[in-house]
Short mmCIF file of C-alpha atoms and ligand atoms in Angstrom, two decimals:
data_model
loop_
_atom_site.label_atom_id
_atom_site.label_comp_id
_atom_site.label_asym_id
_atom_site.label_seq_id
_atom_site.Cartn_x
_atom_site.Cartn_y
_atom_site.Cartn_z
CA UNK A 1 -11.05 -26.68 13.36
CA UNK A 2 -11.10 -27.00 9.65
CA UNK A 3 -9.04 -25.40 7.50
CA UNK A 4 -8.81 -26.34 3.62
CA UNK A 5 -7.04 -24.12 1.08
CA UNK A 6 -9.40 -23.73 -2.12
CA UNK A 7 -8.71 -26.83 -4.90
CA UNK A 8 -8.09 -24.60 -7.95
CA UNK A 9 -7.04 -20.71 -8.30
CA UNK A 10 -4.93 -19.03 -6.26
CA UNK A 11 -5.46 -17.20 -2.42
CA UNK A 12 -4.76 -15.09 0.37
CA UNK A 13 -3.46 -16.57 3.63
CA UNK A 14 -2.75 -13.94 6.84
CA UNK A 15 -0.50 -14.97 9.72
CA UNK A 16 -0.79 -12.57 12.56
CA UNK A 17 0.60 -11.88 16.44
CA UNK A 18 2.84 -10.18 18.38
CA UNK A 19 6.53 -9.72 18.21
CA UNK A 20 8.26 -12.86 18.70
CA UNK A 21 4.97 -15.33 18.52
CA UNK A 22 6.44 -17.31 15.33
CA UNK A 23 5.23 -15.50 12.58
CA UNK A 24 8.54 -15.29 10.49
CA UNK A 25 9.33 -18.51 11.33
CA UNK A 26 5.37 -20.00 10.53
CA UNK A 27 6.39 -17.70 6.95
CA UNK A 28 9.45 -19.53 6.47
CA UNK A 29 8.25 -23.11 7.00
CA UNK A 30 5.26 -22.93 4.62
CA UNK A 31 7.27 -21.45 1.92
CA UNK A 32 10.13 -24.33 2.36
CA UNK A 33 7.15 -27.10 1.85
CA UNK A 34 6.05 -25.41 -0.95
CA UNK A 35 9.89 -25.73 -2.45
CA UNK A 36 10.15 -29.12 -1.92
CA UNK A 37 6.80 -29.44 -3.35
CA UNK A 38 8.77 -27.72 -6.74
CA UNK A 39 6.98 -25.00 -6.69
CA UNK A 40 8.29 -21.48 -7.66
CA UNK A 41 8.48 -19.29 -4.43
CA UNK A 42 9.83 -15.63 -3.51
CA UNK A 43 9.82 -14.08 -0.26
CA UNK A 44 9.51 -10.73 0.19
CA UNK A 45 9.81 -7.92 2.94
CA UNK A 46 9.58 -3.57 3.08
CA UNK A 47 12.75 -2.52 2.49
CA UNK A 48 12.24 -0.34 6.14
CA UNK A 49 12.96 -3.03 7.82
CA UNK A 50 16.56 -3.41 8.45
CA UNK A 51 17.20 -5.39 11.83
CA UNK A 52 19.35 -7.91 10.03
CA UNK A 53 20.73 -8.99 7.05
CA UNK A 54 18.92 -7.13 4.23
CA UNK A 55 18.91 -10.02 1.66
CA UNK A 56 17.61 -12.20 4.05
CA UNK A 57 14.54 -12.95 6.21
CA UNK A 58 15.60 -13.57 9.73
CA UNK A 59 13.31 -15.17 12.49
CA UNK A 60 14.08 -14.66 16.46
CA UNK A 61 15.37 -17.70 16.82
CA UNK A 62 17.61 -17.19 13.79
CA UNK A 63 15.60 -19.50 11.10
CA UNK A 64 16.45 -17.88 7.56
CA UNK A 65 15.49 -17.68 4.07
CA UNK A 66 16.59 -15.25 1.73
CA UNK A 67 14.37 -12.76 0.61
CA UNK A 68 13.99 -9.51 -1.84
CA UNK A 69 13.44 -6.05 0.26
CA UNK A 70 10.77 -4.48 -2.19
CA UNK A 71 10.28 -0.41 -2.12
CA UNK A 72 6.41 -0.40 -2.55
CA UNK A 73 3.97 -2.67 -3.72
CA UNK A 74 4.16 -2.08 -7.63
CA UNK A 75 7.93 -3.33 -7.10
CA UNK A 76 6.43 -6.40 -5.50
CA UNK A 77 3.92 -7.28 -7.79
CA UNK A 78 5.87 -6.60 -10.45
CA UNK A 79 8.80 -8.93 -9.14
CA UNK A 80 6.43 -11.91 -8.56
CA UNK A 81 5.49 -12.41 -12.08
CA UNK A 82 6.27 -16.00 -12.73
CA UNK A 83 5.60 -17.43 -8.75
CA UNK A 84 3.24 -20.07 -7.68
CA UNK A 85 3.18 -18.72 -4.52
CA UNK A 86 4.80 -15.30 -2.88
CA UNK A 87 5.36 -14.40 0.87
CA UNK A 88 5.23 -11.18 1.90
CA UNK A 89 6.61 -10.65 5.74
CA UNK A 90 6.07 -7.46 7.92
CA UNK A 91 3.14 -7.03 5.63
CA UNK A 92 1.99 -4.02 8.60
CA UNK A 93 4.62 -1.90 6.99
CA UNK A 94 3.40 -1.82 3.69
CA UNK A 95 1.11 1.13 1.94
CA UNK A 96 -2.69 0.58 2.24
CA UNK A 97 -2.50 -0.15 -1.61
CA UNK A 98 -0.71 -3.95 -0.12
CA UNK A 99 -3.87 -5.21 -0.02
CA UNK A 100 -5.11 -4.89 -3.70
CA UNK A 101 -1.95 -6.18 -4.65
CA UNK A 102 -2.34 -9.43 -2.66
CA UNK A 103 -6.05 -9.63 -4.02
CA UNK A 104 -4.41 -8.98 -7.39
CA UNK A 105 -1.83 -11.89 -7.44
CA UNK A 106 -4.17 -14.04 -5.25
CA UNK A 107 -6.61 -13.75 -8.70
CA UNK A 108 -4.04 -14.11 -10.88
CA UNK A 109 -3.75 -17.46 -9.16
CA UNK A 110 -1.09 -17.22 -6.77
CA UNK A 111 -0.92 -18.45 -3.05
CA UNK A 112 0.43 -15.27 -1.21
CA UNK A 113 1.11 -15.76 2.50
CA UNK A 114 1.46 -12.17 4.25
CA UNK A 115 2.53 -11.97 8.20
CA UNK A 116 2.78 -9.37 10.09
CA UNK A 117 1.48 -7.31 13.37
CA UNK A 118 -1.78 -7.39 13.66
CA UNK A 119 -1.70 -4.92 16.47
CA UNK A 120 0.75 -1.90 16.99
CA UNK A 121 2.63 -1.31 20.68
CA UNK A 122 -0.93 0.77 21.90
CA UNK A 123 -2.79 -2.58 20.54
CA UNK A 124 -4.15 -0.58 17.88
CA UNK A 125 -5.02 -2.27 14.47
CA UNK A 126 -1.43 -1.90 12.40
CA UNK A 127 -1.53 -0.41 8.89
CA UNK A 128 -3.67 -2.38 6.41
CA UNK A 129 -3.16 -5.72 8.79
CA UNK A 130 -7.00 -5.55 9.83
CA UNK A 131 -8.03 -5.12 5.61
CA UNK A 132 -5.83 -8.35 4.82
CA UNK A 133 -7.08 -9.80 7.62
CA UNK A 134 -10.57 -9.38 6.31
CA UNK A 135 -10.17 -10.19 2.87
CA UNK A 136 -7.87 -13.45 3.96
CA UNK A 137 -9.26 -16.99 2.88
CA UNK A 138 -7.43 -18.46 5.89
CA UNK A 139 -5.98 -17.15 8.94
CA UNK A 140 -3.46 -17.49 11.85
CA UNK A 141 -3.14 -15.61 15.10
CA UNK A 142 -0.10 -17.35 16.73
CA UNK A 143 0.80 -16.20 20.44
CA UNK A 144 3.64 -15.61 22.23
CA UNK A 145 5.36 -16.00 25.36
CA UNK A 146 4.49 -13.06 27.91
CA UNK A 147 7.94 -11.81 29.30
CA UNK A 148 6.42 -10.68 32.51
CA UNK A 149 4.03 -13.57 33.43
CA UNK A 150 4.69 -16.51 31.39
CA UNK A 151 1.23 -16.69 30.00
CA UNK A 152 0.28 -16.17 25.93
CA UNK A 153 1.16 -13.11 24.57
CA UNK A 154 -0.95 -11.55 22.16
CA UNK A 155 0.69 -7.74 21.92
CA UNK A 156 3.69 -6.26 21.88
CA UNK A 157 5.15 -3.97 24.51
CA UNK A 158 7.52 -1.03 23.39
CA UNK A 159 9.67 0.15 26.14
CA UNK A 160 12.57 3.13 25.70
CA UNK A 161 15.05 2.37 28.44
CA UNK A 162 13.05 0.10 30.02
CA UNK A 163 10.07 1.97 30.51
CA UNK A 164 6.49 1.91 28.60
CA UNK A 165 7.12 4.15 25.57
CA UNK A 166 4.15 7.14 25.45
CA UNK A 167 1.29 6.37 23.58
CA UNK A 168 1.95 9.16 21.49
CA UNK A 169 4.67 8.24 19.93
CA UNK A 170 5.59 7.24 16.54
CA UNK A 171 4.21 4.41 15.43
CA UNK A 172 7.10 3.30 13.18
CA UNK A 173 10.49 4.19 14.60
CA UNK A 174 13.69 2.85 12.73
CA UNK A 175 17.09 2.31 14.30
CA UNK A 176 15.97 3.72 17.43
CA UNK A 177 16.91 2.57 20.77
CA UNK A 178 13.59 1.26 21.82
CA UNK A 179 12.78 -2.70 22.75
CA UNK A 180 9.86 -5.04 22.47
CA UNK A 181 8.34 -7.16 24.77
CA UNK A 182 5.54 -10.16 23.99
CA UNK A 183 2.97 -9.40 26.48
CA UNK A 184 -0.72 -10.86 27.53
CA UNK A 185 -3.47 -8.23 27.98
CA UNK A 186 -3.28 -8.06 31.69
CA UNK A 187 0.51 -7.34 31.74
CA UNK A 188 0.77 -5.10 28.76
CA UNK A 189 1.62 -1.13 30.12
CA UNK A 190 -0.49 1.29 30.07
CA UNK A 191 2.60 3.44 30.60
CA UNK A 192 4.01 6.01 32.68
CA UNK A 193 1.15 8.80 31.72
CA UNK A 194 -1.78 6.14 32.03
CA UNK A 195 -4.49 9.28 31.67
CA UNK A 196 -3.10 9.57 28.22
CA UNK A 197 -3.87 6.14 27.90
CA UNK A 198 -7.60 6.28 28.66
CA UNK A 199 -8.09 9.60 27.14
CA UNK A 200 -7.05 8.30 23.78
P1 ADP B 301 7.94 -13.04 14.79
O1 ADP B 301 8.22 -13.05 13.31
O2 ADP B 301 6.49 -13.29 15.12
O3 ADP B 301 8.45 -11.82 15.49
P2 ADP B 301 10.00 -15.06 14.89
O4 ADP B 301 9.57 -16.14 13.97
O5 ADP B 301 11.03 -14.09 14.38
O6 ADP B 301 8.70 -14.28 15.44
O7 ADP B 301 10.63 -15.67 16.22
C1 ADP B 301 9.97 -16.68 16.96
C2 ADP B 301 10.99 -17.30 17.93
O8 ADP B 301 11.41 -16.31 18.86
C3 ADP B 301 10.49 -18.41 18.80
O9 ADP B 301 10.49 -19.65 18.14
C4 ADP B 301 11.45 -18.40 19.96
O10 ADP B 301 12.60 -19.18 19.65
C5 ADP B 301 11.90 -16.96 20.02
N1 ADP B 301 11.37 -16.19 21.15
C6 ADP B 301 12.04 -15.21 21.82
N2 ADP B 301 11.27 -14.65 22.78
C7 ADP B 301 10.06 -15.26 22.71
C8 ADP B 301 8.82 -15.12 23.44
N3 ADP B 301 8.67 -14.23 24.41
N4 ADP B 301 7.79 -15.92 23.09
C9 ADP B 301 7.93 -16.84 22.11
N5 ADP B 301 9.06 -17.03 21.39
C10 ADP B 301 10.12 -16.24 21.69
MG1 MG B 302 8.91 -11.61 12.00
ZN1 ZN B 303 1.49 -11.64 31.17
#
């Protein structure tokens, strides 16, 4: 496999998985070469997501870089003005409208490296993840660990105490009490009301 970034301009690079496959981390170690490389680089993440520290970007494993939570994507653009190349992590929560903005700056010359979930806990395409995807000069699916089998994990298992959450629920649920699980295809739920499942 062959993968060359273009020699001149700037461009859009999409790293993708499940919960816990690397992705923040993958972020985090591009944008530290780039750095050292003395180039001018700002991370940035929805201000929606709140797990940790709200300054910073904070992988699993507890790699961090500081970052700037960012209301919308005007705020974004507006804040890279001046970067050689931006991050943008969680990129799924972000308003469809993400995706001309990373064209925009990715014109305007800029590397911009968004990662985020490119499937939701049904394994549904998440927010404009499958757009970015598309439009994306170079991408990464990483995979995790399955927490069941051991095997790689491409999706992400929601359960709410310890069960499969319903298919119908919210997509997006801050500060609730639910918790994730990397799992492969043949060990990700179809949950307790699996006819939902099927009808859907
Ligand atoms: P993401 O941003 O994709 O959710 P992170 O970069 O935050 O992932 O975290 C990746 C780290 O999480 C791994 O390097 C590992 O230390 C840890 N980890 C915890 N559970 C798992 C798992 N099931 N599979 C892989 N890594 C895991
Ligand atoms: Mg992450
Ligand atoms: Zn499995």
């Amino acid at each position: 496999m062959i993968r060359v970034p273009p020699r001149r301009g700037g461009w859009l690079e999409v790293v993708c998985g499940p919960m816990f496959s690397g992705k923040s981390e993958e972020m985090i170690r591009r944008l530290r070469r780039a750095e050292i490389a003395g180039q001018r680089v700002l991370l940035f993440k929805p201000r929606i997501d709140d797990r940790y520290d709200l300054a910073d970007v904070v992988s699993h494993a507890g790699v961090r870089m500081s970052a700037v939570a960012v209301d919308g994507c005007a705020e974004l653009v507006a804040r890279a003005r001046g970067c050689d190349v931006v991050g943008i992590d969680e990129a799924q929560f972000f308003e469809s409208s993400i995706v001309d903005a990373a064209l925009a700056l990715a014109d305007g010359g800029l590397r911009v490296i968004a990662a985020g979930l490119d499937q939701d806990f049904r394994r549904l395409p998440f927010g404009p993840m499958p757009e970015l995807l598309a439009r994306a000069e170079l991408v990464d699916k990483l995979q995790a660990v399955c927490h069941r089998c051991g095997g790689p994990a491409t999706t992400t298992q929601r359960l709410v105490d310890g069960r499969p959450a319903p298919y119908d629920g919210e997509t997006i649920v801050v500060g609730a009490l639910d918790s994730y699980e990397a799992r492969c295809r043949d060990c990700h739920s179809a949950g307790q009301d699996s006819a939902a499942w099927m009808a859907a």
